[in-house]
Coordinates of C-alpha atoms and ligand atoms in Angstrom, one line a residue:
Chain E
X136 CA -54.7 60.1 23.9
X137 CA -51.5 59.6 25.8
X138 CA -47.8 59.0 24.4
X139 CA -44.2 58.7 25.6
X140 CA -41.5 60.8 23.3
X141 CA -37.8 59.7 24.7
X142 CA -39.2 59.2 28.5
X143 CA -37.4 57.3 30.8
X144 CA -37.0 57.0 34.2
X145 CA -33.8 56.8 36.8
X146 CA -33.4 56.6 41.0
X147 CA -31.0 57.1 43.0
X148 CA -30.3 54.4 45.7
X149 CA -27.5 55.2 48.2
X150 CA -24.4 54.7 45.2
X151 CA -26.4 52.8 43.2
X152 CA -28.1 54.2 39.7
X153 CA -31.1 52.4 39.0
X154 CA -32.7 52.6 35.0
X155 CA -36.0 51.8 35.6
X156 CA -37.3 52.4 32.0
X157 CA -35.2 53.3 29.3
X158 CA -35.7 55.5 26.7
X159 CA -39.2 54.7 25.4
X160 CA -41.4 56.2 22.3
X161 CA -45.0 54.8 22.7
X162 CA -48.2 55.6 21.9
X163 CA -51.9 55.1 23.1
X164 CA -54.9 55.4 20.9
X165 CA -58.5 55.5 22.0
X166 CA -60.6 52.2 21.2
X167 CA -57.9 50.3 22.0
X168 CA -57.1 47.8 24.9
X169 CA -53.2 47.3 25.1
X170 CA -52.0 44.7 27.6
X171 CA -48.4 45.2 29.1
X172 CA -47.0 42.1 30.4
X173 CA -43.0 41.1 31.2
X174 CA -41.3 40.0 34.0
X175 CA -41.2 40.7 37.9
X176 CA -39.6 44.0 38.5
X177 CA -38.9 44.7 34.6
X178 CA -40.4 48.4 34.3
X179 CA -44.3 47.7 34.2
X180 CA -45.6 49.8 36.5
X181 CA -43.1 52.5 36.3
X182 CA -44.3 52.6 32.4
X183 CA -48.2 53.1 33.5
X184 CA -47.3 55.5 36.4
X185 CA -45.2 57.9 33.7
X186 CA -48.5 57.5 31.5
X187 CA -50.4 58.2 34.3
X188 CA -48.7 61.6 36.2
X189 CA -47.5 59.4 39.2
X190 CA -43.9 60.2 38.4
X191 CA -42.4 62.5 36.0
X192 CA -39.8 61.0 33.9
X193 CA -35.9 61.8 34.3
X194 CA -35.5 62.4 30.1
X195 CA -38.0 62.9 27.4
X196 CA -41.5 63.8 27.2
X197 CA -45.1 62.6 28.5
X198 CA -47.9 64.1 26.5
X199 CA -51.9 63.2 27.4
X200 CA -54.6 64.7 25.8
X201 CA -52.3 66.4 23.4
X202 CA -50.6 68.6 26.2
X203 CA -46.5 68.2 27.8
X204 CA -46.9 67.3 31.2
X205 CA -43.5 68.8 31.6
X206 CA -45.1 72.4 30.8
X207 CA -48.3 72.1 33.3
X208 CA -49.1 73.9 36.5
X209 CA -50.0 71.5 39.8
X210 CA -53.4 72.5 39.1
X211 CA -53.6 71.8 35.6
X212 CA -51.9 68.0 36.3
X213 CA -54.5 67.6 39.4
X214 CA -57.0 68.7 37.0
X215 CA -55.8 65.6 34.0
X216 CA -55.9 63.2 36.6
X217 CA -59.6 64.0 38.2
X218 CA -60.9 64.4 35.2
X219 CA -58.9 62.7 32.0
X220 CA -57.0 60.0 34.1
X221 CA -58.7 56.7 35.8
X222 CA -56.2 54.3 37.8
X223 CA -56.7 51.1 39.6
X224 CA -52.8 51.2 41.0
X225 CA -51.3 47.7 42.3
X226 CA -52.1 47.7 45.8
X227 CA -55.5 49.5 45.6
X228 CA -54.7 52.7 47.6
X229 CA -58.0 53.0 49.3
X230 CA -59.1 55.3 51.5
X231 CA -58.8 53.3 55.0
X232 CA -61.4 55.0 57.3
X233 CA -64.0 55.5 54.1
X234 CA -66.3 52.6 53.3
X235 CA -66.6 51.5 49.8
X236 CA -69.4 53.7 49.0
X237 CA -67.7 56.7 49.7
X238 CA -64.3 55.3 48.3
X239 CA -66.4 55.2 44.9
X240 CA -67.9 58.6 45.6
X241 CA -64.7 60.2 46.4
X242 CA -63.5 61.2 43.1
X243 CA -67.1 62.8 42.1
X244 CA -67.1 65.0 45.1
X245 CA -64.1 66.4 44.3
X246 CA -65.2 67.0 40.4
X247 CA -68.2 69.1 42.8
X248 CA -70.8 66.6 41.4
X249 CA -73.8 67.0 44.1
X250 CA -74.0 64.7 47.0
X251 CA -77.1 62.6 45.9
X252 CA -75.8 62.2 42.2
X253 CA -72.2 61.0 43.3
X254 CA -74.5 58.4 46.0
X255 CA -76.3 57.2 42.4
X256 CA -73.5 57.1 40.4
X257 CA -71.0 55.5 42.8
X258 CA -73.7 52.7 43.8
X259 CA -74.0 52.3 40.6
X260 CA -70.3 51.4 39.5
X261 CA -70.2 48.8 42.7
X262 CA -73.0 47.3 41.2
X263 CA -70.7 46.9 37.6
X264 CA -68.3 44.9 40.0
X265 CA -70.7 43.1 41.9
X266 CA -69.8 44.7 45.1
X267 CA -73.0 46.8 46.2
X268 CA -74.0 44.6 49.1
X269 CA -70.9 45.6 50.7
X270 CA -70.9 48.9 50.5
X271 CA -70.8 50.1 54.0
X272 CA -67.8 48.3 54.5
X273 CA -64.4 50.0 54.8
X274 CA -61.3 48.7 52.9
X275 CA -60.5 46.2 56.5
X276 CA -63.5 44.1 56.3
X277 CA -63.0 43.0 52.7
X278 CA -61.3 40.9 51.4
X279 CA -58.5 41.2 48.7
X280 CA -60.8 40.8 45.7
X281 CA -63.4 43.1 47.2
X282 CA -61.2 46.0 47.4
X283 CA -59.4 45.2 44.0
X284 CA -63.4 45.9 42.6
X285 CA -63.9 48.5 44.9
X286 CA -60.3 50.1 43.3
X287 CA -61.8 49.2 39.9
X288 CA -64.9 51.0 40.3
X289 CA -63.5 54.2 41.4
X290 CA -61.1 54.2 38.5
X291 CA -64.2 54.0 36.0
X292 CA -67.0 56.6 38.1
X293 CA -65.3 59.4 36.7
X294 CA -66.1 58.3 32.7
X295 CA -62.1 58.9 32.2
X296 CA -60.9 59.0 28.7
X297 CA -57.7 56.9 29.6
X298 CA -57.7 53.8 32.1
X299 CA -54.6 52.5 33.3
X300 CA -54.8 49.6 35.0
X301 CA -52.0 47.5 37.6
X302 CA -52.8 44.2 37.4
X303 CA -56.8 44.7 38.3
X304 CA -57.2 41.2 38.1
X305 CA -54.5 39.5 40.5
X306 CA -56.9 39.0 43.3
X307 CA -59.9 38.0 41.6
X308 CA -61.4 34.4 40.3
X309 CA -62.3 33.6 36.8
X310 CA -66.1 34.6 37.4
X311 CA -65.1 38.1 38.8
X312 CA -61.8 38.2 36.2
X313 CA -64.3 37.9 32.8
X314 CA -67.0 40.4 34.4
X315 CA -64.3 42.9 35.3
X316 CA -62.5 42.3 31.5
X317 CA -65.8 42.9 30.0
X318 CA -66.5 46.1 31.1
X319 CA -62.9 46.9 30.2
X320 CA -63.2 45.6 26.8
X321 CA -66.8 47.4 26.4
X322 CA -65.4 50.8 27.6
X323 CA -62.6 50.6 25.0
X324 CA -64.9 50.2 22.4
X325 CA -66.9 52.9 23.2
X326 CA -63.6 55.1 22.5
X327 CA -61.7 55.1 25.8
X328 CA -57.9 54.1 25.5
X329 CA -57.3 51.1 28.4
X330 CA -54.1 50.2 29.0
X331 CA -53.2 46.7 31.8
X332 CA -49.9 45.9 33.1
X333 CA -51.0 42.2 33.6
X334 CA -48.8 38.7 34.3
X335 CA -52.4 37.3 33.9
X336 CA -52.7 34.8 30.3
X337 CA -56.3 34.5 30.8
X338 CA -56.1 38.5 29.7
X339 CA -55.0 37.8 26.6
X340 CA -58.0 37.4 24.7
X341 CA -59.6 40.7 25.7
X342 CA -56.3 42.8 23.6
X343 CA -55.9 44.6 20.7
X344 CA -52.4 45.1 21.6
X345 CA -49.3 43.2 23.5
X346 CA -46.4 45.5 24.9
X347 CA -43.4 43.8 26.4
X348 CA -41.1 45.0 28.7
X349 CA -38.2 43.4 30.1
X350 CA -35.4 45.6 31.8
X351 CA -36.6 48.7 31.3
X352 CA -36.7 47.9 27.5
X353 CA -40.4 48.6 25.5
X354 CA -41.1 46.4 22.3
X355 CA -44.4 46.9 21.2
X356 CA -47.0 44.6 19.4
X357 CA -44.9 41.9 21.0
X358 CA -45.8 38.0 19.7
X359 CA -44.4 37.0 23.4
X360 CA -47.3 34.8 24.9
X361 CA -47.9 35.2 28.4
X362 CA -47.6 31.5 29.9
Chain Z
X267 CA -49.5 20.0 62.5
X268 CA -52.8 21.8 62.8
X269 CA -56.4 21.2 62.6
X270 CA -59.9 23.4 62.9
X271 CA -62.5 21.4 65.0
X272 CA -66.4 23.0 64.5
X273 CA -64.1 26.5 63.8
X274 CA -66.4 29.0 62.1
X275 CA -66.0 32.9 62.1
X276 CA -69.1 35.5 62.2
X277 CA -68.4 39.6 62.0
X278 CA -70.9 42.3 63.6
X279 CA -70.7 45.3 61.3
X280 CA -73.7 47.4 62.1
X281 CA -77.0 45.6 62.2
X282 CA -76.0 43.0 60.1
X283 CA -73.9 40.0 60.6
X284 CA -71.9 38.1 57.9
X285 CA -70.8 34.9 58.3
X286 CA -67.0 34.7 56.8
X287 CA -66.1 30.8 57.5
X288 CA -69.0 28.3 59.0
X289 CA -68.1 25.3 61.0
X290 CA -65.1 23.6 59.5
X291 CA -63.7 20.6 60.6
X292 CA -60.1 20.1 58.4
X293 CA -56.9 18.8 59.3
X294 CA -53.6 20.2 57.9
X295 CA -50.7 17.6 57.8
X296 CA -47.1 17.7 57.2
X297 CA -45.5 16.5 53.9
X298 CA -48.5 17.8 52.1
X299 CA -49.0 21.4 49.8
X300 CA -52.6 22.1 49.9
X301 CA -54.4 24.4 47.4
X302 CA -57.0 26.6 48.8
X303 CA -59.3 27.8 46.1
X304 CA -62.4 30.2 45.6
X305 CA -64.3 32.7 44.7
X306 CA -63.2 36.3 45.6
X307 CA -64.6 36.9 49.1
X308 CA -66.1 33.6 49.9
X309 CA -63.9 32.8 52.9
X310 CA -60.4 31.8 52.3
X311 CA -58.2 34.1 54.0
X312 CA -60.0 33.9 56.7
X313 CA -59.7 30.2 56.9
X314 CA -56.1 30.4 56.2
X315 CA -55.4 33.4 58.8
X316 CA -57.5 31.0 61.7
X317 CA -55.0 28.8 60.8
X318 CA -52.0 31.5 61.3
X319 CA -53.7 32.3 65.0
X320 CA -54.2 35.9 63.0
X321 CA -57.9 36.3 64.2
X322 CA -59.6 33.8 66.4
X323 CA -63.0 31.3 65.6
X324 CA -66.1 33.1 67.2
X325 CA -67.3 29.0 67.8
X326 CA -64.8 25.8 67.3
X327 CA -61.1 25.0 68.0
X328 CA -58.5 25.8 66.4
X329 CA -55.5 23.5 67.4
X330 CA -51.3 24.0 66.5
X331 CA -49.0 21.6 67.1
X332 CA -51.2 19.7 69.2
X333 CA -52.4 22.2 71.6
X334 CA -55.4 24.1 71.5
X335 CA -55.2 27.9 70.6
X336 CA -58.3 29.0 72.5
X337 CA -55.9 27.7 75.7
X338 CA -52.7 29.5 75.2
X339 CA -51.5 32.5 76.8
X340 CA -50.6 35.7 75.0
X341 CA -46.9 34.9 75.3
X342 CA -46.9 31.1 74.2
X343 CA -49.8 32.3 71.4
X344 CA -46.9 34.5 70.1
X345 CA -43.9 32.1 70.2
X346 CA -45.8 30.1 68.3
X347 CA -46.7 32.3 65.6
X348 CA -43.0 33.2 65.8
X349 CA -41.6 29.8 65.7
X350 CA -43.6 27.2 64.6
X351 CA -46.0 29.4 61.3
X352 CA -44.8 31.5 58.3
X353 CA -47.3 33.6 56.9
X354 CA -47.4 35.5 53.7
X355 CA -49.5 37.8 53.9
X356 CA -52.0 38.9 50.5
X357 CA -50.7 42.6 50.7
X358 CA -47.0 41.5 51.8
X359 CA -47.4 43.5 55.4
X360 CA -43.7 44.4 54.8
X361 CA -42.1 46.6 57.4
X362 CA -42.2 50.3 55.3
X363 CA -38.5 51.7 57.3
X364 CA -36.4 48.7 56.7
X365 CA -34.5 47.3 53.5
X366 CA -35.5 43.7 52.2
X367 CA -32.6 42.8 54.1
X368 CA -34.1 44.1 57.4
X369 CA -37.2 42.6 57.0
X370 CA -36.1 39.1 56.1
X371 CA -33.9 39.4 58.9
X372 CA -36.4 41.0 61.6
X373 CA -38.0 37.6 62.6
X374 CA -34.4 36.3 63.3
X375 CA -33.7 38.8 65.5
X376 CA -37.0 38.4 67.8
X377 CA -35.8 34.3 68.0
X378 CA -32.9 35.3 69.0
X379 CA -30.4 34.7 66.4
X380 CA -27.0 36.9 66.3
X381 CA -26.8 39.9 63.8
X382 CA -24.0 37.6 62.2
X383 CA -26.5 34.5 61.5
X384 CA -29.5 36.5 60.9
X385 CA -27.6 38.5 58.3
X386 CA -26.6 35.3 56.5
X387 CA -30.0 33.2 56.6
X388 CA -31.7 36.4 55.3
X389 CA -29.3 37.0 52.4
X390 CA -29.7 33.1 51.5
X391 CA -33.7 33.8 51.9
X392 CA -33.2 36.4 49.6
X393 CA -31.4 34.7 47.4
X394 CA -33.6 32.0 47.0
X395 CA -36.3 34.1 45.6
X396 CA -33.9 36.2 43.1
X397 CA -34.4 39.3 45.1
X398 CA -30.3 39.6 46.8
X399 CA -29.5 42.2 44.3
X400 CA -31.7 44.6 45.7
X401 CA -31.6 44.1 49.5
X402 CA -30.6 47.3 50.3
X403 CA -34.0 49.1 48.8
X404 CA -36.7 49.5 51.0
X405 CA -40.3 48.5 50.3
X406 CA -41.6 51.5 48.6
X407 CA -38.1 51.2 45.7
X408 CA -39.3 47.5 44.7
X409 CA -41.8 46.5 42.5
X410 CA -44.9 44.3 43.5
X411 CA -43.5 41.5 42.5
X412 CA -40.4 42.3 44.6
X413 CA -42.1 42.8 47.3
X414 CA -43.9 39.9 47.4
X415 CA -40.8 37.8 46.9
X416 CA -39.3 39.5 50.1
X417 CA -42.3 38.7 52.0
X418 CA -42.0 34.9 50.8
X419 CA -38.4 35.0 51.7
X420 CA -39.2 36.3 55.3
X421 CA -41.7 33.6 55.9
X422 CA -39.3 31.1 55.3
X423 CA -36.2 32.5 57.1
X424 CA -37.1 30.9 60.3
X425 CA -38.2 27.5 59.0
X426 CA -41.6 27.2 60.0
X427 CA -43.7 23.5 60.6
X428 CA -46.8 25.4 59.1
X429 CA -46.4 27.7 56.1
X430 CA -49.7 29.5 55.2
X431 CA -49.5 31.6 52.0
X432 CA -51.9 33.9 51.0
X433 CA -51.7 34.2 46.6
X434 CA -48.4 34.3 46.8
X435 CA -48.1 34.7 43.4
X436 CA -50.4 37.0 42.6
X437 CA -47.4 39.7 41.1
X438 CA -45.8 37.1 39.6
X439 CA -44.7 36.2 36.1
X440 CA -44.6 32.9 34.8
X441 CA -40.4 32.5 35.7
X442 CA -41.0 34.0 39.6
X443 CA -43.5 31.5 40.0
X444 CA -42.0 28.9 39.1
X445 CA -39.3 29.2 41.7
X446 CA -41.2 30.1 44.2
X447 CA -43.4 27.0 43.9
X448 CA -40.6 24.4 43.0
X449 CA -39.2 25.8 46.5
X450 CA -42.4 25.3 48.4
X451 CA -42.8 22.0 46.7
X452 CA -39.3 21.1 47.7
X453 CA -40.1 22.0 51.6
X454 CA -43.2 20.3 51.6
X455 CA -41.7 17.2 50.7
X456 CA -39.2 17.8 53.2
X457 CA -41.7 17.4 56.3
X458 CA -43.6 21.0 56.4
X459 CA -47.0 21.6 56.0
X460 CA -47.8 24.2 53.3
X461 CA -51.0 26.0 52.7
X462 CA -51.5 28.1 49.6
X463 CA -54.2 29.9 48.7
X464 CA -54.6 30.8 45.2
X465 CA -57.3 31.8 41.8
X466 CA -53.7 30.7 39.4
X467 CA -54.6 27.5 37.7
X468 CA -50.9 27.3 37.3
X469 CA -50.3 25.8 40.8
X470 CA -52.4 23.0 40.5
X471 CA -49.8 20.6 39.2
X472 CA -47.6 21.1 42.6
X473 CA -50.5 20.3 45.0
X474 CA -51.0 17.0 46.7
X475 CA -54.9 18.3 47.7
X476 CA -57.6 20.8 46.9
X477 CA -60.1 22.5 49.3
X478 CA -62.7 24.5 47.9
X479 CA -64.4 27.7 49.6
X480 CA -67.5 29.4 48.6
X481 CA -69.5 31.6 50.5
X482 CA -68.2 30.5 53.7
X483 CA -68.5 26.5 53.1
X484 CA -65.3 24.2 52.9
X485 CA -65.7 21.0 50.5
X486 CA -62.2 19.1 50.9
X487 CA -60.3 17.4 48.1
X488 CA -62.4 19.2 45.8
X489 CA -62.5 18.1 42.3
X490 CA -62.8 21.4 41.0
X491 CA -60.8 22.7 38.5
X492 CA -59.1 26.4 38.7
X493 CA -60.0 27.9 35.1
Ligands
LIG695 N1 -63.5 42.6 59.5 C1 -64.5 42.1 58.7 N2 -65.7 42.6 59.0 C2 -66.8 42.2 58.2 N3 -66.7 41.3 57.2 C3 -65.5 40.8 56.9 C4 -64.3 41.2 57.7 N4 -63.3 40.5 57.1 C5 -63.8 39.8 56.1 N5 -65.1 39.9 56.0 C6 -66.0 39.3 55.0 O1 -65.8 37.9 55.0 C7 -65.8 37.4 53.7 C8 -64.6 36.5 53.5 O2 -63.5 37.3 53.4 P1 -62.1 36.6 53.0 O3 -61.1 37.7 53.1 O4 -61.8 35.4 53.7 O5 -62.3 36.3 51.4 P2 -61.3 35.6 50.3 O6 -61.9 34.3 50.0 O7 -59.9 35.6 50.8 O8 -61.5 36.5 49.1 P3 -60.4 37.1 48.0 O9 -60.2 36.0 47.0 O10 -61.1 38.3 47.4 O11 -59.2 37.5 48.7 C9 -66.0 38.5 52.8 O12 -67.3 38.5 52.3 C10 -65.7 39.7 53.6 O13 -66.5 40.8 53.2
LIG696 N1 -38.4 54.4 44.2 C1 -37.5 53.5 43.6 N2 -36.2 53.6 43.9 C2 -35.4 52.7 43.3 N3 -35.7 51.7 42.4 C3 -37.0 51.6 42.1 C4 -38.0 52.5 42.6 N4 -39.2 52.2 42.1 C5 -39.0 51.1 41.3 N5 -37.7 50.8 41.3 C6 -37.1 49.7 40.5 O1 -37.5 49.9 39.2 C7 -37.7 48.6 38.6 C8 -39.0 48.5 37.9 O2 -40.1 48.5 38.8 P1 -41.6 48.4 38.4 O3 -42.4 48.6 39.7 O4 -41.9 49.2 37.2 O5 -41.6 46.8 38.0 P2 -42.9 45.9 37.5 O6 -42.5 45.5 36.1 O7 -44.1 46.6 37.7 O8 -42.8 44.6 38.4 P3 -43.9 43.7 39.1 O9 -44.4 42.8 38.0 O10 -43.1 42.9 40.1 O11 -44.9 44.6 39.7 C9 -37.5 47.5 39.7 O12 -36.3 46.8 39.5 C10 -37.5 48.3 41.0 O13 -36.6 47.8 41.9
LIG697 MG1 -45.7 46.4 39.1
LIG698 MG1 -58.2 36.7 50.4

């Protein structure tokens, strides 16, 4: 579904060369949950957002669906992420002014799915995260969990093949944490590839798969517990 | 050092009303970490941001310091918040322009403090939380966990009485938070009061007292456990 041949990633601060991920060769397989885990400011997020066509990497290749991101037009790449690509990103991103009905329905209006199925469908996913008594309100009234759902929710409307989640759980209790993994867990077994950056030990027993990263450095099928 | 009397907090959105906190009598005192814990959206930010004199009780008192904030004017309502309360935020509310190093410093500079001295209490802040190597980078270069280390750094730079933290670590791993909380421990037991709210059953074994939320209803040295 989605691999990383040789990518890394490098910025430019001011004088200062940061390697945000080195050289990494990684590959995601449908029907498979992988967690990624490692320390505060170690690569995590730069890793899923590679994965994900946030950010193009500086050397080496990204390939989803069998295609080099290098070698697609903007539309094509616009196209993957609407339609291939689901992601719940670390600080939610919602729409401000929409409310979370219309955050959800976002993503299926621009696919050009009708008005009244997007309105079925959308409600639908808030109910899967136990937010559809709030859906008229916008991202302000809620609180941090209730928008971390709401994120969650439009991430999964779109049926995406892979789901790359940013720590979906950081905000949520252990009731709303094992509903939330569930669905997860079910959707990789019905043949999506899921992929969680996580610092989150109560996640571990949802995984097929434990990919560490430290530094900018990827070691896969790590035995590293998260404690 | 501060203390809700009858507080409670109601919102208008559209035809329907939702109670976020009912009446609360709770008194926060120095020398003590307190846990606030609960289910996503069942009240505790906006218990802890009453507190913080962030939004105001619709019904009830909410005193500071021994005065009452319902009595203050604009001016005093802000030195307070300035002087006397740290607040870190749930999503870091860091200042998007500046380095790490600006914002750490930024609430030196509105006390007063010369450029010389707010410099150095911000690079010590910063140091205190691991995050001095990258002070230069602005919000948008560092990681979550980054951030939210600068955020804690910034609420303690001007040594607040009342320190209200909203999951502060939320984007953690296990090593971050660990530091972060032996610190808050530390200045807890050095005369501050300290207010965390939390879902991390890893902080329970640095908190003097628990206080459970759920659906808007504060129990007070609750014996509940965070699983
Ligand atoms: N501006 C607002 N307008 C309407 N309702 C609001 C507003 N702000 C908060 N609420 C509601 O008040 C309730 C409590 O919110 P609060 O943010 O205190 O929850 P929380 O316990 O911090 O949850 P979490 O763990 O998800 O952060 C929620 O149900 C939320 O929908
Ligand atoms: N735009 C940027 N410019 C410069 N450095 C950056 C930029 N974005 C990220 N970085 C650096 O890259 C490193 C990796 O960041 P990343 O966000 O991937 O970390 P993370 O593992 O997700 O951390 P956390 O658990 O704190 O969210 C960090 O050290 C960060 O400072
Ligand atoms: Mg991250
Ligand atoms: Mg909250």
């Amino acid at each position: 579904i989605a691999q990383l041949i040789g990518a890394n990633k490098r910025y430019k601060s001011g004088d200062t060369e940061i390697t945000a991920l080195q050289a990494t060769t990684l590959d995601f397989r449908s029907n498979e949950l992988a967690l990624i885990i490692g320390p505060s400011g170690s690569g995590k997020t730069t890793l899923l957002s590679l994965l994900g066509c946030v950010i193009y990497p500086t050397e080496g290749e990204v390939l989803v669906g069998g295609n080099k991101v290098r070698e697609m037009s903007e539309t094509q790449l616009s196209n993957l992420r609407l339609n291939y690509i689901g992601f719940v990103f670390q600080n939610f991103n919602l729409v401000a002014p929409l409310t979370a009905l219309e955050n959800v329905m976002f993503p299926l209006t621009l696919q050009g799915v009708s008005g009244q199925e997007a309105k079925a469908r959308a409600l639908q996913a808030l109910e899967g995260v136990g937010m559809a008594d709030r859906k008229n309100f916008k991202p302000k009234q809620l609180s941090g969990g209730q928008q971390q759902r709401v994120a969650i929710a439009r991430a999964l409307v779109t049926k995406p093949q892979l789901l790359l989640c940013d720590e979906p759980t950081a905000s949520l209790d252990a009731v709303s944490m094992v509903s939330v993994l569930q669905e997860l867990h079910r959707l990789s077994k019905e043949g999506i590839a899921v992929a969680i950056v996580t610092h989150d030990p109560r996640l571990k027993e949802y995984a097929d798969r434990t990919i560490y990263v430290e530094s900018g450095r990827v070691t896969d099928n790590a035995e590293f517990s998260i404690h």
